[in-house]
């Protein structure tokens, strides 16, 4: 004889099975299932003798660091060199930044709305940083944040460097221009193209007299270009559509700004 408790348990299991079997059919009849995934930045890891956090398994050029929005960033001409694929153990990571030693930070990845705050936190923790090595920088997903970051780099008195095999494209070129001194290896690449607003209109869709151009021209003058060079560089970048890229060399950039 089956006890009442066992009977109830059996009926409950049967009911659950029926619900699970029925759910897919209901989903096919118009039920929408949404899955949300949230990402958090984790500073967990080992601690070195200075108390800084690092992760032995991290390399600066991992998949996350190089993730690009295809519509927002130019693609580099060539793959990173083998010497850049593994950049050694970092003391700490702040967004696209990896602190290598007391004076050097390396950058790989896009600028987002969070990047200026990450840069400020990094300088607060490592106030002697003076050299920014731009290894693989696709550009910006937030142009306003990009210009905030650029001016923060200038205020910090940083030297900006594109090392051997390094690449800066799109808005990252503005970051490189922000260096109080600028260096670039002979094979460094600089990818430029026109900006586009949130309606899809590009720089050349606006009249030359439109105030929209003033922010960029003002920034280039702020970074040391005279008016003629600022206008020439701005015209050069805008001669290439937003969804394409024009590559410039170190010597090309030296026509507009002083290299050290």
PDB file of C-alpha atoms in Angstrom:
ATOM      1  CA  UNK A   1       0.000   0.000   0.000  1.00  0.00           C
ATOM      2  CA  UNK A   2       1.336   3.402  -0.975  1.00  0.00           C
ATOM      3  CA  UNK A   3       1.560   5.933   1.866  1.00  0.00           C
ATOM      4  CA  UNK A   4      -0.094   9.368   1.436  1.00  0.00           C
ATOM      5  CA  UNK A   5       3.337  11.084   1.584  1.00  0.00           C
ATOM      6  CA  UNK A   6       4.752   8.899  -1.172  1.00  0.00           C
ATOM      7  CA  UNK A   7       1.662   9.437  -3.295  1.00  0.00           C
ATOM      8  CA  UNK A   8       1.922  13.232  -2.969  1.00  0.00           C
ATOM      9  CA  UNK A   9       5.657  13.091  -3.857  1.00  0.00           C
ATOM     10  CA  UNK A  10       4.905  11.011  -6.951  1.00  0.00           C
ATOM     11  CA  UNK A  11       2.166  13.382  -8.118  1.00  0.00           C
ATOM     12  CA  UNK A  12       4.447  16.403  -7.600  1.00  0.00           C
ATOM     13  CA  UNK A  13       7.264  14.865  -9.677  1.00  0.00           C
ATOM     14  CA  UNK A  14       4.789  14.007 -12.433  1.00  0.00           C
ATOM     15  CA  UNK A  15       3.425  17.549 -12.415  1.00  0.00           C
ATOM     16  CA  UNK A  16       6.962  19.061 -12.741  1.00  0.00           C
ATOM     17  CA  UNK A  17       7.738  16.763 -15.645  1.00  0.00           C
ATOM     18  CA  UNK A  18       4.543  17.796 -17.401  1.00  0.00           C
ATOM     19  CA  UNK A  19       5.365  21.502 -16.949  1.00  0.00           C
ATOM     20  CA  UNK A  20       8.881  21.052 -18.355  1.00  0.00           C
ATOM     21  CA  UNK A  21       7.568  19.129 -21.318  1.00  0.00           C
ATOM     22  CA  UNK A  22       4.929  21.756 -22.019  1.00  0.00           C
ATOM     23  CA  UNK A  23       7.232  24.836 -21.714  1.00  0.00           C
ATOM     24  CA  UNK A  24       9.084  24.529 -25.079  1.00  0.00           C
ATOM     25  CA  UNK A  25       5.771  24.265 -26.934  1.00  0.00           C
ATOM     26  CA  UNK A  26       4.586  27.435 -25.257  1.00  0.00           C
ATOM     27  CA  UNK A  27       7.852  29.198 -26.130  1.00  0.00           C
ATOM     28  CA  UNK A  28       7.324  28.370 -29.782  1.00  0.00           C
ATOM     29  CA  UNK A  29       3.878  29.981 -29.594  1.00  0.00           C
ATOM     30  CA  UNK A  30       5.253  33.444 -28.799  1.00  0.00           C
ATOM     31  CA  UNK A  31       6.897  33.310 -25.371  1.00  0.00           C
ATOM     32  CA  UNK A  32      10.106  35.392 -25.415  1.00  0.00           C
ATOM     33  CA  UNK A  33      12.942  34.284 -23.159  1.00  0.00           C
ATOM     34  CA  UNK A  34      15.598  36.888 -22.355  1.00  0.00           C
ATOM     35  CA  UNK A  35      18.970  36.078 -20.840  1.00  0.00           C
ATOM     36  CA  UNK A  36      20.914  38.889 -19.178  1.00  0.00           C
ATOM     37  CA  UNK A  37      24.656  38.687 -18.708  1.00  0.00           C
ATOM     38  CA  UNK A  38      26.457  41.269 -16.612  1.00  0.00           C
ATOM     39  CA  UNK A  39      30.218  41.773 -16.559  1.00  0.00           C
ATOM     40  CA  UNK A  40      32.161  43.054 -13.589  1.00  0.00           C
ATOM     41  CA  UNK A  41      35.795  44.116 -13.431  1.00  0.00           C
ATOM     42  CA  UNK A  42      37.623  41.983 -10.899  1.00  0.00           C
ATOM     43  CA  UNK A  43      40.886  43.173  -9.383  1.00  0.00           C
ATOM     44  CA  UNK A  44      41.389  39.851  -7.610  1.00  0.00           C
ATOM     45  CA  UNK A  45      44.740  38.187  -8.074  1.00  0.00           C
ATOM     46  CA  UNK A  46      48.112  37.829  -6.426  1.00  0.00           C
ATOM     47  CA  UNK A  47      49.864  40.710  -4.735  1.00  0.00           C
ATOM     48  CA  UNK A  48      53.477  41.635  -5.330  1.00  0.00           C
ATOM     49  CA  UNK A  49      55.916  43.032  -2.793  1.00  0.00           C
ATOM     50  CA  UNK A  50      54.570  46.548  -3.306  1.00  0.00           C
ATOM     51  CA  UNK A  51      51.021  45.474  -2.552  1.00  0.00           C
ATOM     52  CA  UNK A  52      49.886  45.817  -6.172  1.00  0.00           C
ATOM     53  CA  UNK A  53      47.535  43.320  -7.757  1.00  0.00           C
ATOM     54  CA  UNK A  54      48.515  41.215 -10.743  1.00  0.00           C
ATOM     55  CA  UNK A  55      47.291  38.095 -12.470  1.00  0.00           C
ATOM     56  CA  UNK A  56      49.924  35.635 -13.669  1.00  0.00           C
ATOM     57  CA  UNK A  57      47.627  34.357 -16.413  1.00  0.00           C
ATOM     58  CA  UNK A  58      46.825  37.760 -17.890  1.00  0.00           C
ATOM     59  CA  UNK A  59      48.457  39.051 -21.046  1.00  0.00           C
ATOM     60  CA  UNK A  60      47.742  42.570 -22.163  1.00  0.00           C
ATOM     61  CA  UNK A  61      46.655  41.472 -25.619  1.00  0.00           C
ATOM     62  CA  UNK A  62      44.031  38.932 -24.621  1.00  0.00           C
ATOM     63  CA  UNK A  63      40.692  38.570 -26.360  1.00  0.00           C
ATOM     64  CA  UNK A  64      38.872  40.971 -24.065  1.00  0.00           C
ATOM     65  CA  UNK A  65      41.469  43.705 -24.414  1.00  0.00           C
ATOM     66  CA  UNK A  66      41.311  43.536 -28.180  1.00  0.00           C
ATOM     67  CA  UNK A  67      37.519  43.338 -28.513  1.00  0.00           C
ATOM     68  CA  UNK A  68      36.450  45.937 -31.047  1.00  0.00           C
ATOM     69  CA  UNK A  69      33.149  47.317 -32.202  1.00  0.00           C
ATOM     70  CA  UNK A  70      33.312  46.755 -35.953  1.00  0.00           C
ATOM     71  CA  UNK A  71      31.371  49.937 -36.635  1.00  0.00           C
ATOM     72  CA  UNK A  72      33.384  52.124 -34.312  1.00  0.00           C
ATOM     73  CA  UNK A  73      37.067  51.249 -34.676  1.00  0.00           C
ATOM     74  CA  UNK A  74      39.500  50.870 -37.537  1.00  0.00           C
ATOM     75  CA  UNK A  75      41.194  47.493 -37.949  1.00  0.00           C
ATOM     76  CA  UNK A  76      44.971  47.330 -37.835  1.00  0.00           C
ATOM     77  CA  UNK A  77      46.887  46.383 -40.969  1.00  0.00           C
ATOM     78  CA  UNK A  78      48.711  43.467 -39.437  1.00  0.00           C
ATOM     79  CA  UNK A  79      48.631  41.199 -36.395  1.00  0.00           C
ATOM     80  CA  UNK A  80      50.576  42.285 -33.303  1.00  0.00           C
ATOM     81  CA  UNK A  81      54.188  41.135 -33.372  1.00  0.00           C
ATOM     82  CA  UNK A  82      55.171  38.132 -31.286  1.00  0.00           C
ATOM     83  CA  UNK A  83      57.031  40.368 -28.840  1.00  0.00           C
ATOM     84  CA  UNK A  84      53.785  42.227 -28.109  1.00  0.00           C
ATOM     85  CA  UNK A  85      51.601  39.137 -27.721  1.00  0.00           C
ATOM     86  CA  UNK A  86      52.892  38.570 -24.178  1.00  0.00           C
ATOM     87  CA  UNK A  87      53.992  41.670 -22.351  1.00  0.00           C
ATOM     88  CA  UNK A  88      55.036  40.236 -19.053  1.00  0.00           C
ATOM     89  CA  UNK A  89      53.580  40.479 -15.601  1.00  0.00           C
ATOM     90  CA  UNK A  90      51.748  43.689 -14.772  1.00  0.00           C
ATOM     91  CA  UNK A  91      51.517  45.203 -11.335  1.00  0.00           C
ATOM     92  CA  UNK A  92      47.884  46.175 -11.862  1.00  0.00           C
ATOM     93  CA  UNK A  93      45.217  46.529 -14.544  1.00  0.00           C
ATOM     94  CA  UNK A  94      42.852  49.482 -14.968  1.00  0.00           C
ATOM     95  CA  UNK A  95      40.562  48.988 -17.932  1.00  0.00           C
ATOM     96  CA  UNK A  96      42.792  49.113 -21.039  1.00  0.00           C
ATOM     97  CA  UNK A  97      45.834  50.074 -18.956  1.00  0.00           C
ATOM     98  CA  UNK A  98      48.454  47.707 -17.510  1.00  0.00           C
ATOM     99  CA  UNK A  99      50.986  49.147 -15.062  1.00  0.00           C
ATOM    100  CA  UNK A 100      54.373  47.592 -15.834  1.00  0.00           C
ATOM    101  CA  UNK A 101      56.591  49.428 -13.349  1.00  0.00           C
ATOM    102  CA  UNK A 102      56.666  52.645 -11.347  1.00  0.00           C
ATOM    103  CA  UNK A 103      57.032  54.831 -14.442  1.00  0.00           C
ATOM    104  CA  UNK A 104      55.541  52.802 -17.332  1.00  0.00           C
ATOM    105  CA  UNK A 105      51.972  51.889 -18.276  1.00  0.00           C
ATOM    106  CA  UNK A 106      50.924  50.061 -21.425  1.00  0.00           C
ATOM    107  CA  UNK A 107      47.611  50.475 -23.190  1.00  0.00           C
ATOM    108  CA  UNK A 108      45.652  48.024 -25.349  1.00  0.00           C
ATOM    109  CA  UNK A 109      41.940  48.277 -26.084  1.00  0.00           C
ATOM    110  CA  UNK A 110      39.168  50.795 -26.659  1.00  0.00           C
ATOM    111  CA  UNK A 111      38.378  53.949 -24.714  1.00  0.00           C
ATOM    112  CA  UNK A 112      34.920  53.773 -23.135  1.00  0.00           C
ATOM    113  CA  UNK A 113      32.998  56.121 -20.873  1.00  0.00           C
ATOM    114  CA  UNK A 114      34.716  54.458 -17.895  1.00  0.00           C
ATOM    115  CA  UNK A 115      38.290  54.914 -19.128  1.00  0.00           C
ATOM    116  CA  UNK A 116      38.947  58.437 -17.757  1.00  0.00           C
ATOM    117  CA  UNK A 117      37.936  57.258 -14.280  1.00  0.00           C
ATOM    118  CA  UNK A 118      40.153  54.207 -14.614  1.00  0.00           C
ATOM    119  CA  UNK A 119      43.054  56.437 -15.672  1.00  0.00           C
ATOM    120  CA  UNK A 120      42.505  58.713 -12.666  1.00  0.00           C
ATOM    121  CA  UNK A 121      42.392  55.734 -10.285  1.00  0.00           C
ATOM    122  CA  UNK A 122      45.595  54.406 -11.799  1.00  0.00           C
ATOM    123  CA  UNK A 123      47.438  57.713 -11.318  1.00  0.00           C
ATOM    124  CA  UNK A 124      46.207  57.931  -7.738  1.00  0.00           C
ATOM    125  CA  UNK A 125      47.702  54.497  -7.043  1.00  0.00           C
ATOM    126  CA  UNK A 126      50.839  54.999  -9.163  1.00  0.00           C
ATOM    127  CA  UNK A 127      51.608  58.750  -9.162  1.00  0.00           C
ATOM    128  CA  UNK A 128      55.076  58.372 -10.731  1.00  0.00           C
ATOM    129  CA  UNK A 129      53.784  57.020 -14.054  1.00  0.00           C
ATOM    130  CA  UNK A 130      55.262  59.082 -16.894  1.00  0.00           C
ATOM    131  CA  UNK A 131      55.464  56.793 -19.952  1.00  0.00           C
ATOM    132  CA  UNK A 132      52.373  55.587 -21.825  1.00  0.00           C
ATOM    133  CA  UNK A 133      53.165  52.832 -24.322  1.00  0.00           C
ATOM    134  CA  UNK A 134      50.290  52.510 -26.799  1.00  0.00           C
ATOM    135  CA  UNK A 135      50.528  48.919 -27.991  1.00  0.00           C
ATOM    136  CA  UNK A 136      47.231  48.174 -29.753  1.00  0.00           C
ATOM    137  CA  UNK A 137      44.651  50.923 -29.448  1.00  0.00           C
ATOM    138  CA  UNK A 138      41.637  50.676 -31.799  1.00  0.00           C
ATOM    139  CA  UNK A 139      40.067  53.985 -30.822  1.00  0.00           C
ATOM    140  CA  UNK A 140      37.110  55.236 -28.838  1.00  0.00           C
ATOM    141  CA  UNK A 141      33.559  54.131 -28.193  1.00  0.00           C
ATOM    142  CA  UNK A 142      32.897  57.475 -26.466  1.00  0.00           C
ATOM    143  CA  UNK A 143      34.462  60.507 -28.155  1.00  0.00           C
ATOM    144  CA  UNK A 144      33.702  62.845 -25.249  1.00  0.00           C
ATOM    145  CA  UNK A 145      35.467  60.491 -22.840  1.00  0.00           C
ATOM    146  CA  UNK A 146      38.353  60.183 -25.298  1.00  0.00           C
ATOM    147  CA  UNK A 147      39.040  63.927 -25.258  1.00  0.00           C
ATOM    148  CA  UNK A 148      38.739  64.016 -21.458  1.00  0.00           C
ATOM    149  CA  UNK A 149      41.334  61.237 -21.273  1.00  0.00           C
ATOM    150  CA  UNK A 150      43.596  62.981 -23.781  1.00  0.00           C
ATOM    151  CA  UNK A 151      43.680  66.161 -21.732  1.00  0.00           C
ATOM    152  CA  UNK A 152      44.299  64.121 -18.550  1.00  0.00           C
ATOM    153  CA  UNK A 153      47.324  62.536 -20.256  1.00  0.00           C
ATOM    154  CA  UNK A 154      48.633  66.015 -21.099  1.00  0.00           C
ATOM    155  CA  UNK A 155      48.054  67.323 -17.553  1.00  0.00           C
ATOM    156  CA  UNK A 156      49.935  64.326 -16.149  1.00  0.00           C
ATOM    157  CA  UNK A 157      52.947  65.287 -18.262  1.00  0.00           C
ATOM    158  CA  UNK A 158      53.136  61.848 -19.869  1.00  0.00           C
ATOM    159  CA  UNK A 159      55.301  60.767 -22.750  1.00  0.00           C
ATOM    160  CA  UNK A 160      53.284  58.827 -25.345  1.00  0.00           C
ATOM    161  CA  UNK A 161      55.023  56.033 -27.253  1.00  0.00           C
ATOM    162  CA  UNK A 162      53.955  53.708 -30.054  1.00  0.00           C
ATOM    163  CA  UNK A 163      56.508  50.881 -29.699  1.00  0.00           C
ATOM    164  CA  UNK A 164      57.853  48.549 -32.346  1.00  0.00           C
ATOM    165  CA  UNK A 165      54.872  46.697 -33.845  1.00  0.00           C
ATOM    166  CA  UNK A 166      52.446  49.072 -32.134  1.00  0.00           C
ATOM    167  CA  UNK A 167      49.275  50.477 -33.640  1.00  0.00           C
ATOM    168  CA  UNK A 168      46.990  53.407 -32.790  1.00  0.00           C
ATOM    169  CA  UNK A 169      43.864  54.070 -34.796  1.00  0.00           C
ATOM    170  CA  UNK A 170      40.902  56.406 -34.889  1.00  0.00           C
ATOM    171  CA  UNK A 171      40.467  58.297 -31.592  1.00  0.00           C
ATOM    172  CA  UNK A 172      43.630  56.728 -30.162  1.00  0.00           C
ATOM    173  CA  UNK A 173      45.648  59.002 -32.450  1.00  0.00           C
ATOM    174  CA  UNK A 174      44.294  61.952 -30.437  1.00  0.00           C
ATOM    175  CA  UNK A 175      45.575  60.236 -27.277  1.00  0.00           C
ATOM    176  CA  UNK A 176      49.048  59.867 -28.750  1.00  0.00           C
ATOM    177  CA  UNK A 177      49.030  63.548 -29.727  1.00  0.00           C
ATOM    178  CA  UNK A 178      48.394  64.402 -26.052  1.00  0.00           C
ATOM    179  CA  UNK A 179      51.883  63.392 -24.959  1.00  0.00           C
ATOM    180  CA  UNK A 180      54.136  66.189 -23.717  1.00  0.00           C
ATOM    181  CA  UNK A 181      56.756  64.302 -25.696  1.00  0.00           C
ATOM    182  CA  UNK A 182      55.874  61.795 -28.423  1.00  0.00           C
ATOM    183  CA  UNK A 183      57.790  58.836 -29.725  1.00  0.00           C
ATOM    184  CA  UNK A 184      57.066  56.193 -32.356  1.00  0.00           C
ATOM    185  CA  UNK A 185      58.998  53.203 -33.684  1.00  0.00           C
ATOM    186  CA  UNK A 186      59.854  53.148 -37.407  1.00  0.00           C
ATOM    187  CA  UNK A 187      57.089  50.578 -38.063  1.00  0.00           C
ATOM    188  CA  UNK A 188      54.440  52.250 -35.872  1.00  0.00           C
ATOM    189  CA  UNK A 189      51.101  52.650 -37.606  1.00  0.00           C
ATOM    190  CA  UNK A 190      48.585  55.473 -37.244  1.00  0.00           C
ATOM    191  CA  UNK A 191      45.101  54.818 -38.649  1.00  0.00           C
ATOM    192  CA  UNK A 192      42.849  57.816 -39.272  1.00  0.00           C
ATOM    193  CA  UNK A 193      39.380  58.396 -40.674  1.00  0.00           C
ATOM    194  CA  UNK A 194      36.499  60.834 -40.461  1.00  0.00           C
ATOM    195  CA  UNK A 195      34.327  61.087 -37.395  1.00  0.00           C
ATOM    196  CA  UNK A 196      30.592  60.430 -37.630  1.00  0.00           C
ATOM    197  CA  UNK A 197      27.812  61.667 -35.397  1.00  0.00           C
ATOM    198  CA  UNK A 198      25.008  59.568 -33.954  1.00  0.00           C
ATOM    199  CA  UNK A 199      22.863  60.197 -37.038  1.00  0.00           C
ATOM    200  CA  UNK A 200      25.527  58.854 -39.389  1.00  0.00           C
ATOM    201  CA  UNK A 201      26.572  62.249 -40.749  1.00  0.00           C
ATOM    202  CA  UNK A 202      30.326  62.597 -41.222  1.00  0.00           C
ATOM    203  CA  UNK A 203      32.586  65.627 -40.954  1.00  0.00           C
ATOM    204  CA  UNK A 204      32.357  66.489 -44.644  1.00  0.00           C
ATOM    205  CA  UNK A 205      28.563  66.462 -44.450  1.00  0.00           C
ATOM    206  CA  UNK A 206      28.787  69.689 -42.450  1.00  0.00           C
ATOM    207  CA  UNK A 207      29.668  73.051 -43.958  1.00  0.00           C
ATOM    208  CA  UNK A 208      33.254  74.175 -43.411  1.00  0.00           C
ATOM    209  CA  UNK A 209      31.916  77.102 -41.358  1.00  0.00           C
ATOM    210  CA  UNK A 210      29.850  74.878 -39.056  1.00  0.00           C
ATOM    211  CA  UNK A 211      30.862  75.187 -35.351  1.00  0.00           C
ATOM    212  CA  UNK A 212      30.939  71.386 -35.098  1.00  0.00           C
ATOM    213  CA  UNK A 213      34.507  71.453 -36.448  1.00  0.00           C
ATOM    214  CA  UNK A 214      35.789  73.816 -33.772  1.00  0.00           C
ATOM    215  CA  UNK A 215      36.233  71.194 -31.065  1.00  0.00           C
ATOM    216  CA  UNK A 216      38.694  69.136 -33.110  1.00  0.00           C
ATOM    217  CA  UNK A 217      40.600  72.100 -34.518  1.00  0.00           C
ATOM    218  CA  UNK A 218      40.833  73.587 -31.037  1.00  0.00           C
ATOM    219  CA  UNK A 219      42.125  70.310 -29.637  1.00  0.00           C
ATOM    220  CA  UNK A 220      44.866  70.016 -32.257  1.00  0.00           C
ATOM    221  CA  UNK A 221      45.995  73.572 -31.546  1.00  0.00           C
ATOM    222  CA  UNK A 222      45.912  72.816 -27.830  1.00  0.00           C
ATOM    223  CA  UNK A 223      48.277  69.903 -28.448  1.00  0.00           C
ATOM    224  CA  UNK A 224      50.814  72.105 -30.213  1.00  0.00           C
ATOM    225  CA  UNK A 225      49.828  72.387 -33.880  1.00  0.00           C
ATOM    226  CA  UNK A 226      49.660  75.833 -35.400  1.00  0.00           C
ATOM    227  CA  UNK A 227      46.420  76.763 -37.138  1.00  0.00           C
ATOM    228  CA  UNK A 228      47.604  75.719 -40.603  1.00  0.00           C
ATOM    229  CA  UNK A 229      48.794  72.307 -39.446  1.00  0.00           C
ATOM    230  CA  UNK A 230      45.649  71.753 -37.371  1.00  0.00           C
ATOM    231  CA  UNK A 231      43.472  72.417 -40.405  1.00  0.00           C
ATOM    232  CA  UNK A 232      45.658  70.290 -42.680  1.00  0.00           C
ATOM    233  CA  UNK A 233      45.626  67.331 -40.293  1.00  0.00           C
ATOM    234  CA  UNK A 234      41.882  67.623 -39.739  1.00  0.00           C
ATOM    235  CA  UNK A 235      41.295  67.688 -43.497  1.00  0.00           C
ATOM    236  CA  UNK A 236      43.550  64.666 -43.942  1.00  0.00           C
ATOM    237  CA  UNK A 237      41.628  62.585 -41.403  1.00  0.00           C
ATOM    238  CA  UNK A 238      38.282  63.593 -42.895  1.00  0.00           C
ATOM    239  CA  UNK A 239      39.367  62.669 -46.420  1.00  0.00           C
ATOM    240  CA  UNK A 240      38.772  59.021 -45.482  1.00  0.00           C
ATOM    241  CA  UNK A 241      35.193  57.860 -44.767  1.00  0.00           C
ATOM    242  CA  UNK A 242      34.273  56.738 -41.265  1.00  0.00           C
ATOM    243  CA  UNK A 243      33.975  53.063 -42.211  1.00  0.00           C
ATOM    244  CA  UNK A 244      37.413  52.990 -43.848  1.00  0.00           C
ATOM    245  CA  UNK A 245      40.925  53.719 -42.609  1.00  0.00           C
ATOM    246  CA  UNK A 246      43.972  55.531 -43.949  1.00  0.00           C
ATOM    247  CA  UNK A 247      47.316  54.510 -42.506  1.00  0.00           C
ATOM    248  CA  UNK A 248      50.019  57.036 -41.754  1.00  0.00           C
ATOM    249  CA  UNK A 249      53.633  56.425 -40.821  1.00  0.00           C
ATOM    250  CA  UNK A 250      55.802  57.998 -38.176  1.00  0.00           C
ATOM    251  CA  UNK A 251      57.232  60.318 -40.832  1.00  0.00           C
ATOM    252  CA  UNK A 252      53.706  61.324 -41.888  1.00  0.00           C
ATOM    253  CA  UNK A 253      52.874  62.323 -38.323  1.00  0.00           C
ATOM    254  CA  UNK A 254      56.141  64.250 -38.026  1.00  0.00           C
ATOM    255  CA  UNK A 255      54.793  66.669 -40.653  1.00  0.00           C
ATOM    256  CA  UNK A 256      52.249  67.878 -38.110  1.00  0.00           C
ATOM    257  CA  UNK A 257      53.832  67.496 -34.639  1.00  0.00           C
ATOM    258  CA  UNK A 258      57.283  67.215 -33.140  1.00  0.00           C
ATOM    259  CA  UNK A 259      58.523  63.679 -32.441  1.00  0.00           C
ATOM    260  CA  UNK A 260      61.257  63.033 -29.888  1.00  0.00           C
TER     261      UNK A 260
END
